[in-house]
Coordinates of C-alpha atoms in Angstrom, one line a residue:
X1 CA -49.2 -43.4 -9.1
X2 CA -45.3 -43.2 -8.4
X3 CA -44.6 -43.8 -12.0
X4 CA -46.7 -40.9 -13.2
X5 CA -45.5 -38.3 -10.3
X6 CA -41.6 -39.8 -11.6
X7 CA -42.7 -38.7 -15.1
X8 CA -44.0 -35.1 -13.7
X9 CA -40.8 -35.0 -11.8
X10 CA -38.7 -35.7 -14.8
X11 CA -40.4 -33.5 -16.8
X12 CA -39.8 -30.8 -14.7
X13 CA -36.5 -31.1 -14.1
X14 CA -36.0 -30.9 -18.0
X15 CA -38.2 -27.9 -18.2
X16 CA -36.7 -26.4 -15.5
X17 CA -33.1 -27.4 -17.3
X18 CA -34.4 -25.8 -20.5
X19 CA -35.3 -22.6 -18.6
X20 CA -31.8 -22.0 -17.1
X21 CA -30.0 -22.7 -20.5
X22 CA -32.0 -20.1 -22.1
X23 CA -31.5 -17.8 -19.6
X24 CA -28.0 -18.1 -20.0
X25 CA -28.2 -17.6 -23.3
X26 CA -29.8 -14.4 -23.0
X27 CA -28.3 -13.3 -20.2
X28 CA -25.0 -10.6 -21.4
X29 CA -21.5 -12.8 -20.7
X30 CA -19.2 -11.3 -18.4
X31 CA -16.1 -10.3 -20.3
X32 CA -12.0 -10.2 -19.6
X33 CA -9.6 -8.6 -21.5
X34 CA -6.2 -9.6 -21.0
X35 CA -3.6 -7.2 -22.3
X36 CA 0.3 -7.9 -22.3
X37 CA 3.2 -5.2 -22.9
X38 CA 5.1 -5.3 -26.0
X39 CA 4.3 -9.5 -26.1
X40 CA 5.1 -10.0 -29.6
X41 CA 3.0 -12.9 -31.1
X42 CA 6.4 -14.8 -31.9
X43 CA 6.9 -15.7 -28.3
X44 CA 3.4 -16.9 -28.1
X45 CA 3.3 -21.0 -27.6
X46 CA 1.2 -22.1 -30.5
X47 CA 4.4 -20.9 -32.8
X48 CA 7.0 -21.3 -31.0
X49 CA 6.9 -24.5 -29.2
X50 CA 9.8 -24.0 -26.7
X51 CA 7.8 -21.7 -24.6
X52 CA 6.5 -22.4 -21.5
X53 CA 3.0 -21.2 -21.4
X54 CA 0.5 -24.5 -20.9
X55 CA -2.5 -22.0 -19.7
X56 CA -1.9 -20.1 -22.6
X57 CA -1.6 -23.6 -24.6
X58 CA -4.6 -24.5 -23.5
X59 CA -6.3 -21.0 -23.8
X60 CA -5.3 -21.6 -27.4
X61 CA -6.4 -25.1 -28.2
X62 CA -9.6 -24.8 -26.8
X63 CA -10.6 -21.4 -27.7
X64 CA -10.1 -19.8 -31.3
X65 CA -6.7 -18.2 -32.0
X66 CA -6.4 -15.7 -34.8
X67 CA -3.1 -16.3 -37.0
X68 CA -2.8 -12.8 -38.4
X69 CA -3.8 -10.5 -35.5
X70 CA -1.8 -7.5 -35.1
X71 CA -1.6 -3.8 -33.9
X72 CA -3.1 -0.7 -35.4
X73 CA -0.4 1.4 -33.9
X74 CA 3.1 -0.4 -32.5
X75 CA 3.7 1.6 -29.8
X76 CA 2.2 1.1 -26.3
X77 CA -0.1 4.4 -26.1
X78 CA -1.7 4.6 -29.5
X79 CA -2.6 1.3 -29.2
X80 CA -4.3 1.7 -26.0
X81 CA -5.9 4.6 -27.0
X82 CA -7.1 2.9 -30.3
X83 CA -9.0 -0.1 -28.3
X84 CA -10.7 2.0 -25.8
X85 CA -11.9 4.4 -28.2
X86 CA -11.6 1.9 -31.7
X87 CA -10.7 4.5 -33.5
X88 CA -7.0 5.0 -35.4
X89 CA -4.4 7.3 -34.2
X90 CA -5.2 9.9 -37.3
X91 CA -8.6 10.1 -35.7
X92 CA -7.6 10.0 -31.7
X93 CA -4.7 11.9 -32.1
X94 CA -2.4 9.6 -29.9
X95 CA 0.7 8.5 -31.4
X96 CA 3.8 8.1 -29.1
X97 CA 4.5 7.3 -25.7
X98 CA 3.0 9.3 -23.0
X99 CA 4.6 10.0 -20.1
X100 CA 3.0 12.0 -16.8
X101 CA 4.1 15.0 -15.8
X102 CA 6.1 17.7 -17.8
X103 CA 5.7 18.5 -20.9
X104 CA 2.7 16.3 -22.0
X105 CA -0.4 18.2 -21.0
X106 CA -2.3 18.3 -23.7
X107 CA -5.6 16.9 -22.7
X108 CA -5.3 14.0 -24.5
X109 CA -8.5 12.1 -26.1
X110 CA -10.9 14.6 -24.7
X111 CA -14.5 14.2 -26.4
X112 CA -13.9 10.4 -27.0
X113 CA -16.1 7.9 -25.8
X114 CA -14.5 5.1 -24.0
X115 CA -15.6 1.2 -24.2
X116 CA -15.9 1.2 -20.6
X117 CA -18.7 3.8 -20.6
X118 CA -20.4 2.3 -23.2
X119 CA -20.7 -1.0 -21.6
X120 CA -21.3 1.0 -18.1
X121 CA -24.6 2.5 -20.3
X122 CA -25.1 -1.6 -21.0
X123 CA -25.8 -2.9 -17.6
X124 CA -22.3 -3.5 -17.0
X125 CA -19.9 -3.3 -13.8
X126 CA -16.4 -2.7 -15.0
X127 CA -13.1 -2.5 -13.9
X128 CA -9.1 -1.4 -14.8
X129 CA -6.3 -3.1 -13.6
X130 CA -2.8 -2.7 -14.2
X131 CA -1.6 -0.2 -17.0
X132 CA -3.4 2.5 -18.8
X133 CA -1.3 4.8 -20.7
X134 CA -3.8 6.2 -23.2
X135 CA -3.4 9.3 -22.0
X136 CA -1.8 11.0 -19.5
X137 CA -3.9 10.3 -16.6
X138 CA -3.4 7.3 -14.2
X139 CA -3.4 8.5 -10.7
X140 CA -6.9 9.6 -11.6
X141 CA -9.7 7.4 -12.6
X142 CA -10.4 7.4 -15.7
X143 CA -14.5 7.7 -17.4
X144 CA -15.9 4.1 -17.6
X145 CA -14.5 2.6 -14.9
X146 CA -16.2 1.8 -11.3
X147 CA -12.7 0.2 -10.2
X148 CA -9.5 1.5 -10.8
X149 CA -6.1 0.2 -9.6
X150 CA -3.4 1.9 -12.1
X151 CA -0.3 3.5 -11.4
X152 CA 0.8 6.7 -9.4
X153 CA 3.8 8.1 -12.0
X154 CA 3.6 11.2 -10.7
X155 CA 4.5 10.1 -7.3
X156 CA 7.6 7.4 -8.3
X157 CA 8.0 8.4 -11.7
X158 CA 6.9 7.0 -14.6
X159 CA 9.4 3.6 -14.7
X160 CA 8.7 2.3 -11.1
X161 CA 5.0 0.9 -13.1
X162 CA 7.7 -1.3 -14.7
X163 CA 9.1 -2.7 -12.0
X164 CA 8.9 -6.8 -12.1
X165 CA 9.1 -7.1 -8.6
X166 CA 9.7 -4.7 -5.7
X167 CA 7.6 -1.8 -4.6
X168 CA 5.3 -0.4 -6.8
X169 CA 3.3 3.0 -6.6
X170 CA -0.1 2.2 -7.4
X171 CA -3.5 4.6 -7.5
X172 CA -6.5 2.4 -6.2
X173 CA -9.6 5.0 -7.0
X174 CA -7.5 7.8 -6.8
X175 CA -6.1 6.7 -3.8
X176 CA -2.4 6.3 -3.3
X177 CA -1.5 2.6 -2.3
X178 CA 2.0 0.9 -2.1
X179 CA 2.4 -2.5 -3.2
X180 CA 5.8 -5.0 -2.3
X181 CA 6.2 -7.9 -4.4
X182 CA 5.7 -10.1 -7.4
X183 CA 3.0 -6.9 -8.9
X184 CA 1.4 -9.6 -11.6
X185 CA 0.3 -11.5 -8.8
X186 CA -0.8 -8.2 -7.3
X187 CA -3.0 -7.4 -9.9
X188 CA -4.4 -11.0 -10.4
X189 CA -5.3 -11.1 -7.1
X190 CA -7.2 -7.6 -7.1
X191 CA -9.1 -8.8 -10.2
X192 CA -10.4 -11.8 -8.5
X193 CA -11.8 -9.8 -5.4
X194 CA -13.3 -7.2 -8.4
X195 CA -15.0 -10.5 -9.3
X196 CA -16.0 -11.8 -6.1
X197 CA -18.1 -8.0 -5.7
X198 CA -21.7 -9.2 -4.7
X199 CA -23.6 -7.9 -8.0
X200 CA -26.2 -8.8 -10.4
X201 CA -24.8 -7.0 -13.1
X202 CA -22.7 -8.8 -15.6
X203 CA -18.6 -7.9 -15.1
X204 CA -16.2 -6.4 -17.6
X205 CA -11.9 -6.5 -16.3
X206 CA -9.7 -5.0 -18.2
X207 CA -6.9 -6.2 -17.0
X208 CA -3.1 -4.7 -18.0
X209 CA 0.0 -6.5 -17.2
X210 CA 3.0 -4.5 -17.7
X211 CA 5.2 -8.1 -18.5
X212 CA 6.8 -9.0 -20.6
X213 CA 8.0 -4.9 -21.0
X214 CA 11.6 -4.0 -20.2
X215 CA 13.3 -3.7 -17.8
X216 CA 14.2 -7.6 -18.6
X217 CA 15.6 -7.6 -14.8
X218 CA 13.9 -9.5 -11.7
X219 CA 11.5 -11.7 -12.8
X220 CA 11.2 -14.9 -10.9
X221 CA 14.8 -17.4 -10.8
X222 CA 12.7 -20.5 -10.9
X223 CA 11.5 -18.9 -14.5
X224 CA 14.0 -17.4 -16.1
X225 CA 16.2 -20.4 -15.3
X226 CA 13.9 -22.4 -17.5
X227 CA 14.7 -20.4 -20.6
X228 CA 18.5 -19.6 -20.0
X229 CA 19.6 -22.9 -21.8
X230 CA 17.2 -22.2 -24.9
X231 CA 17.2 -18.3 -25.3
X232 CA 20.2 -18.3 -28.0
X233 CA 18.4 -21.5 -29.6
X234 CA 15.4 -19.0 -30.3
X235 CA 17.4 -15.8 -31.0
X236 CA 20.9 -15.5 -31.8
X237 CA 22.9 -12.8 -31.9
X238 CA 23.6 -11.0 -35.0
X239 CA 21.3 -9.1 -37.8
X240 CA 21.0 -6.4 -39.7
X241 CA 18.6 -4.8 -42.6
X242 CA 18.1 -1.9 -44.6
X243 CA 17.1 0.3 -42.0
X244 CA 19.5 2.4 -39.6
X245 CA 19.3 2.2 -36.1
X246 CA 16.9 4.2 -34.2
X247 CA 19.2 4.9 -31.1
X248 CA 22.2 3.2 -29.2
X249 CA 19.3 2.1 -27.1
X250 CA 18.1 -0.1 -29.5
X251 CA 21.0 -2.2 -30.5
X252 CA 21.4 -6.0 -28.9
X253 CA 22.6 -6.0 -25.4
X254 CA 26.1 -7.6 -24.4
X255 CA 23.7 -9.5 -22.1
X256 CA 21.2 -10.6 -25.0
X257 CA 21.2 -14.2 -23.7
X258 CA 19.9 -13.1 -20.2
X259 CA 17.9 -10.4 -21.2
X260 CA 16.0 -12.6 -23.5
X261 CA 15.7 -15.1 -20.8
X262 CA 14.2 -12.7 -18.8
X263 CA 11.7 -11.5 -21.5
X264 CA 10.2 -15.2 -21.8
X265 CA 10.2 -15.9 -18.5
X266 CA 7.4 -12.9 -18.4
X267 CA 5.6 -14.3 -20.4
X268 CA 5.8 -17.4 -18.3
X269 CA 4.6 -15.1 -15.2
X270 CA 1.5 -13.9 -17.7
X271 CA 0.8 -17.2 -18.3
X272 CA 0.7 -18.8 -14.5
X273 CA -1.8 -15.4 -14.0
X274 CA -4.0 -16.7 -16.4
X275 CA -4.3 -19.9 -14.9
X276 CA -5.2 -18.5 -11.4
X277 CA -7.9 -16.5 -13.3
X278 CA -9.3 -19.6 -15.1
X279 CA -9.2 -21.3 -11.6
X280 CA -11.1 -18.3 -10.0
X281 CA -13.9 -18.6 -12.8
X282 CA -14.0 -22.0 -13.0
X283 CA -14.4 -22.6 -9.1
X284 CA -17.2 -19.9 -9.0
X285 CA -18.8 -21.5 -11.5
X286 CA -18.3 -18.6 -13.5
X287 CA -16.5 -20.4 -16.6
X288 CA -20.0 -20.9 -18.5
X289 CA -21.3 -17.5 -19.0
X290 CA -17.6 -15.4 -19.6
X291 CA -15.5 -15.1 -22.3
X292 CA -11.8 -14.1 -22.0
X293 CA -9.9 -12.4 -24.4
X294 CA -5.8 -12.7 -24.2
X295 CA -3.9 -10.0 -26.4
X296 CA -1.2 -7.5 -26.6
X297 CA -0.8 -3.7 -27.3
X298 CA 2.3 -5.0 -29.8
X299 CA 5.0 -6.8 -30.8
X300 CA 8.9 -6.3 -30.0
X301 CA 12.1 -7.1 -31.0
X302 CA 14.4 -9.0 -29.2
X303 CA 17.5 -9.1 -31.3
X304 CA 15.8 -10.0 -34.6
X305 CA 17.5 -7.9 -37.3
X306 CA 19.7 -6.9 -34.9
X307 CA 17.6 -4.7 -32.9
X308 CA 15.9 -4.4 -29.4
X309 CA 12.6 -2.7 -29.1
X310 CA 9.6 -1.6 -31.2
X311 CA 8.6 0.5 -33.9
X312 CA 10.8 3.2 -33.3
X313 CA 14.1 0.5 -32.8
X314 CA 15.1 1.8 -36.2
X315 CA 15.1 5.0 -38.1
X316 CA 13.2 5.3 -40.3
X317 CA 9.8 3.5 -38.1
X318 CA 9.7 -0.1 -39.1
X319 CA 6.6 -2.1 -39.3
X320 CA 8.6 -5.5 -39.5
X321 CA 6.5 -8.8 -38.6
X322 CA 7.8 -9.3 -34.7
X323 CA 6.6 -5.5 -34.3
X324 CA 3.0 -5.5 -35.1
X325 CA 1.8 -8.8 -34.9
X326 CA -0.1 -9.5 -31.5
X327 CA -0.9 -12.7 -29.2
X328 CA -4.7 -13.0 -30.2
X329 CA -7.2 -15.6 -28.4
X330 CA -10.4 -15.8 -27.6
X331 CA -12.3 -18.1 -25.1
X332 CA -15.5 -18.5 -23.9
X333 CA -19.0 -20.6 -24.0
X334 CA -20.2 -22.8 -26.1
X335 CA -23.2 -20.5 -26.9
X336 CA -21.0 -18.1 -28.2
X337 CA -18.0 -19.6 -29.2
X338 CA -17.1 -22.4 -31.2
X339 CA -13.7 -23.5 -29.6
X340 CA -10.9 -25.5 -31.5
X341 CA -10.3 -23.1 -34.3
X342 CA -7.6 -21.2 -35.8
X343 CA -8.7 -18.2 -38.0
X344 CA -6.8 -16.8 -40.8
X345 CA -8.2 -13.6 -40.8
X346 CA -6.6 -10.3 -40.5
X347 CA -7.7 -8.8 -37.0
X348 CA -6.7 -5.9 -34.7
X349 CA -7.7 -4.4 -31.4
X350 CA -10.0 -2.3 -33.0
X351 CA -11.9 -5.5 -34.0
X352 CA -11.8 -6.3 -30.5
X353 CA -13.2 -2.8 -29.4
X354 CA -16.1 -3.8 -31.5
X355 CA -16.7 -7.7 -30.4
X356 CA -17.0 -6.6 -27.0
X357 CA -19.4 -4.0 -27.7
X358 CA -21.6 -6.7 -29.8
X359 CA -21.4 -8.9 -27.1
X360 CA -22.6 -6.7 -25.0
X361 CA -25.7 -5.9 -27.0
X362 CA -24.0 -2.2 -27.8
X363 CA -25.1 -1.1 -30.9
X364 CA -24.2 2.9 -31.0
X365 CA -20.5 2.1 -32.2
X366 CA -21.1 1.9 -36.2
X367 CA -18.5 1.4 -38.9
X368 CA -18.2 5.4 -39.7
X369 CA -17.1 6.0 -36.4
X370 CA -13.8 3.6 -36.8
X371 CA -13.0 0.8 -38.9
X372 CA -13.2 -2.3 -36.7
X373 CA -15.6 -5.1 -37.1
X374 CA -17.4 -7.5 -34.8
X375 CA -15.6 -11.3 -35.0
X376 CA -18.2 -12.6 -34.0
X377 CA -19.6 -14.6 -36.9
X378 CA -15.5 -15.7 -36.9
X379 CA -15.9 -16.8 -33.4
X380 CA -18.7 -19.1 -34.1
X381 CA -17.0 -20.6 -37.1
X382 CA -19.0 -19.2 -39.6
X383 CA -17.8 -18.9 -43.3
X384 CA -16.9 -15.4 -43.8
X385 CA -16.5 -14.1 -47.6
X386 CA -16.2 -10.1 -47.7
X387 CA -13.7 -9.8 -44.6
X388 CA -11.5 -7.6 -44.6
X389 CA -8.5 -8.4 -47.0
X390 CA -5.4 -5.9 -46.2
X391 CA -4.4 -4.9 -42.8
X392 CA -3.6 -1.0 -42.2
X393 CA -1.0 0.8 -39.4
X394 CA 0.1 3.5 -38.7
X395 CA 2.8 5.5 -36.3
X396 CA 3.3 9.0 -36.9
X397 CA 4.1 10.0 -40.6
X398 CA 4.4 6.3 -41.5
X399 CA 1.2 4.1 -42.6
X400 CA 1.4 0.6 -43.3
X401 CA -0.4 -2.3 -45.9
X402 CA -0.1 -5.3 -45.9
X403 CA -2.5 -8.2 -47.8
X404 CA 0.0 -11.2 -46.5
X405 CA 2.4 -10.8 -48.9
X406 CA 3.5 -7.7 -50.0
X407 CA 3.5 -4.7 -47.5
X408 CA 3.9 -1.3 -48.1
X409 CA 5.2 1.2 -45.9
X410 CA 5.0 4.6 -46.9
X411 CA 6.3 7.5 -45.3
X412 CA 5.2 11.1 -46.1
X413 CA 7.4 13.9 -46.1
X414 CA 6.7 17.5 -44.5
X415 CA 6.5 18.8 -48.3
X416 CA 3.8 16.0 -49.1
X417 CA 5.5 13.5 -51.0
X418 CA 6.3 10.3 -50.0
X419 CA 8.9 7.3 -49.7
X420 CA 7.7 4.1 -50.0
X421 CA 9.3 1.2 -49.0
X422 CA 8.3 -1.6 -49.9
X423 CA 8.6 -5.9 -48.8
X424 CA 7.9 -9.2 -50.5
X425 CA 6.9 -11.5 -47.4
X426 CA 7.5 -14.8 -48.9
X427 CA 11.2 -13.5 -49.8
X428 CA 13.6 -16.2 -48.0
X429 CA 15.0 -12.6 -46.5
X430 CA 11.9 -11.4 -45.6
X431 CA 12.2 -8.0 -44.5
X432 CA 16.0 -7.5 -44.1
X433 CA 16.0 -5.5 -47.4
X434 CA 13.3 -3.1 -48.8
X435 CA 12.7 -4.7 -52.2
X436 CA 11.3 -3.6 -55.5
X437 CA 7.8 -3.3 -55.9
X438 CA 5.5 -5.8 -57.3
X439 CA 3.4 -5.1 -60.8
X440 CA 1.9 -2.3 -61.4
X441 CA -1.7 -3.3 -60.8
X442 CA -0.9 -4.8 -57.1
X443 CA 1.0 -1.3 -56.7
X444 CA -1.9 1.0 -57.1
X445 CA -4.6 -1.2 -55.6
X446 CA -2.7 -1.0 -52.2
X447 CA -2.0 3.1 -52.7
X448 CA -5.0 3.2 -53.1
X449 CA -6.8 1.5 -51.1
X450 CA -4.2 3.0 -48.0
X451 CA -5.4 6.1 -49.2
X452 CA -9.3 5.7 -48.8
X453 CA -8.8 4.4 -45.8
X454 CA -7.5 7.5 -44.5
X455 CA -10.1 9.6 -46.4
X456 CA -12.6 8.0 -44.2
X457 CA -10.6 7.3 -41.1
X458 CA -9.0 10.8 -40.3
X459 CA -9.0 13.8 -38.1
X460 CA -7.0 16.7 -40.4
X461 CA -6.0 17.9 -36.4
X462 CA -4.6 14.5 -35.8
X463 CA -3.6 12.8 -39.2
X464 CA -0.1 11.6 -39.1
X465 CA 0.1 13.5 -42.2
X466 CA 0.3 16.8 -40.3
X467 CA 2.7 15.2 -37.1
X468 CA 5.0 18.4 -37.5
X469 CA 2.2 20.6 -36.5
X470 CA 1.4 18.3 -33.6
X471 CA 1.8 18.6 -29.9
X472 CA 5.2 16.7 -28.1
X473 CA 5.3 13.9 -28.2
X474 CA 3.8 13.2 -31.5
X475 CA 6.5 15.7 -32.6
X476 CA 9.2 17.8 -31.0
X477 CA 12.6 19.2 -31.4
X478 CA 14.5 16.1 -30.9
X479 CA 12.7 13.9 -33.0
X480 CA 14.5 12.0 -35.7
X481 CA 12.0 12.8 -38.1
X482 CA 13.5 16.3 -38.0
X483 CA 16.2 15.1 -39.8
X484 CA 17.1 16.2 -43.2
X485 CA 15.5 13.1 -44.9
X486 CA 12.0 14.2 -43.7
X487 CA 12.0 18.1 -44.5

């Protein structure tokens, strides 16, 4: 009698076992986006060893980590604005930084969809931490989000979102709210309580730290002291290329050595976050049904070619390798993800926009509406044969190709013609001097592919082709495109 009611009682437990797996399994993962400021994927530990980021390390090893992620647009708002809509910039009309106040009301992105409604429409909870910038609001919450903790600009202007450490204006629901300290840990904390919300419904953080963006000032001592000894053995001083320099902004700082210091040790702060957000999961249990994506809006430069900053460090726009490659990693289940991988794939954030969507069961986002695609088959380690095989960019009046070894960056003029520029990426040089352009066949395969990609992926009210015609900042007065070279 006891050894059949042990057999029941075994059999049940299996059963019962079986029962919560598969409910798991159906039930929608809770989803994290982690988003840097101008993190460029060269100071990201699996490539450069002398970083100290062991959550991201880990993040890395035991997740999948994509080798040729980058940007569809290498400037912090355009990007934004292309992963919450997962459109391009021709369609969304973004393209530059957007400040608040003066001068910028232009209703940006009105009639887009964001991914935060969608996955709202999906059953989910969601949430906004941190930075924005996809459009001019912040104070007020933007569509898609049931928590928002962003920045008050208006009130402290738009660099005091910036600041490291210090007092911070922030807008919690529309709500003014002043913060004093370390505001990474500020923000990691607020996401946690976000978590700990009593709710059935599955949880989507989009969660925006500002490191490691300039000003490369105030970051913790204990940090930056770490990297002080090493920063000149990662970057020296001293570059140049073909192209000019943008501004007197963006040439290297007498203080390089520091300032650089002070960039990785950002990163460092990032990457101690991330570990108090693993711990939060993992104590709650929380780990088996959530995946966590960690990425960046761009790249930067941080002396390399002897300039400091982004796309527009040089004139004309450059779309060199530190700009638009991006920090791309992807954790999560084992019933979704298939951990220990490193993909070769071209991705962006508009692939992302679309993962997150298919993970969530949201099928209104099709491929005519933007050009991402879901990773998912990547993320499970299946063999992919018709992916996607050149990556396109684009910032203003200049659109980039690339297929991993020769790039093309073309810029159009106001009278429709064109310069292209282009670079052979397995030159010992690389991209320090434009270089002449490879055969004839490989020449107009990229034209024209760049070309129907923009047939199908463009606004004629927002193409880049038109940016003179275009509202500040996309275009104004001062811009260096003005200059003689563009007419």
């Amino acid at each position: 009698m006891l050894k059949h009611l042990f057999s029941l009682s075994f059999l049940l437990i299996i059963n019962l076992t079986y029962a919560s797996e598969k409910n798991l399994t159906n039930q929608k993962p809770n989803i994290i986006v982690i988003m840097t400021d101008d993190h460029g994927q060269w100071a990201l530990g699996s490539y450069e060893k002398r970083m100290k980021t062991p959550n991201l390390d880990y993040l890395a090893d035991q997740g999948v980590i994509f080798d040729n992620a980058m940007t569809p647009a290498p400037v912090c708002s355009a990007a934004r604005a292309s992963f919450h809509t997962g459109k391009m910039p021709s369609q969304h009309g973004v393209y530059d930084f957007l400040s608040e106040g003066k001068g910028y009301e232009n209703k940006w992105l009105v009639g887009e969809k964001f991914l935060g409604e969608r996955l709202q429409e999906n059953g989910y909870r969601t949430a906004l931490f941190g930075k924005w910038h996809a459009n001019e609001a912040s104070p007020k919450p933007v569509a898609g989000f049931d928590h928002w903790l962003s920045y008050d600009a208006l009130k402290a202007g738009w660099k005091n979102q910036y600041k490291h450490r210090g007092s911070v204006s922030f807008s919690k629901n529309g709500q003014p709210f002043e913060y004093t300290g370390v505001q990474a840990r500020f923000l990691t904390a607020e996401a946690i309580k976000f978590i700990d919300q009593k709710n059935n419904k599955p949880f989507f953080i989009n969660l925006n730290y500002v490191e490691p963006h300039a000003p490369f000032e105030d970051l913790p001592e204990r940090l930056v002291n770490l990297y002080r000894p090493i920063a000149l053995e990662m970057i020296r001083d001293g570059g140049n290329s073909d192209l000019m320099l943008g501004s007197n902004y963006s040439s290297v700082p007498k203080n390089h050595p520091e300032a650089l210091a002070q960039y990785l040790a950002a990163i460092s702060l990032i990457d101690e976050q991330l570990g108090h957000i693993m711990d939060a999961l993992e104590g709650r249990d929380l780990l088996k049904n959530t995946v966590i994506a960690f990425v960046s809006d761009h790249g930067l430069l941080m002396g390399q070619y002897g300039l400091y900053g982004k796309t527009n460090a040089s004139f004309p726009y450059n779309f060199y390798e530190e700009t638009i490659r991006i920090p791309f990693i992807v954790y999560g289940p084992e019933s979704l993800i298939q951990g220990k991988q490193s993909r070769g794939e071209f991705v962006d954030l508009l692939d992302l926009h679309n993962t997150i969507l298919d993970f969530a069961g949201d099928k209104s986002f099709t491929k005519a509406q933007g050009p991402g695609r879901s990773i998912k088959p990547l993320l499970k380690a299946e063999r992919v044969t018709n992916w996607k095989r050149y990556q396109i960019i684009e910032r203003g009046n200049a659109r980039m190709i690339t297929d991993g070894q020769w790039k093309l960056v073309r810029y159009y003029k106001k009278d429709a013609s064109v310069i292209d520029h282009w670079y052979d990426l397995s030159h010992p040089m690389k991209e320090r001097f434009i270089t002449e352009p490879p055969r004839k066949a490989i020449v107009l395969k990229m034209t024209t592919e760049l070309d129907a990609f923009f047939e199908k992926y463009s606004d004629p009210a927002h193409s880049g082709k038109n940016i003179w015609q275009q509202p500040r900042p996309n275009f104004n007065s001062e811009n260096l495109m003005e200059q003689s070279l563009w007419q």
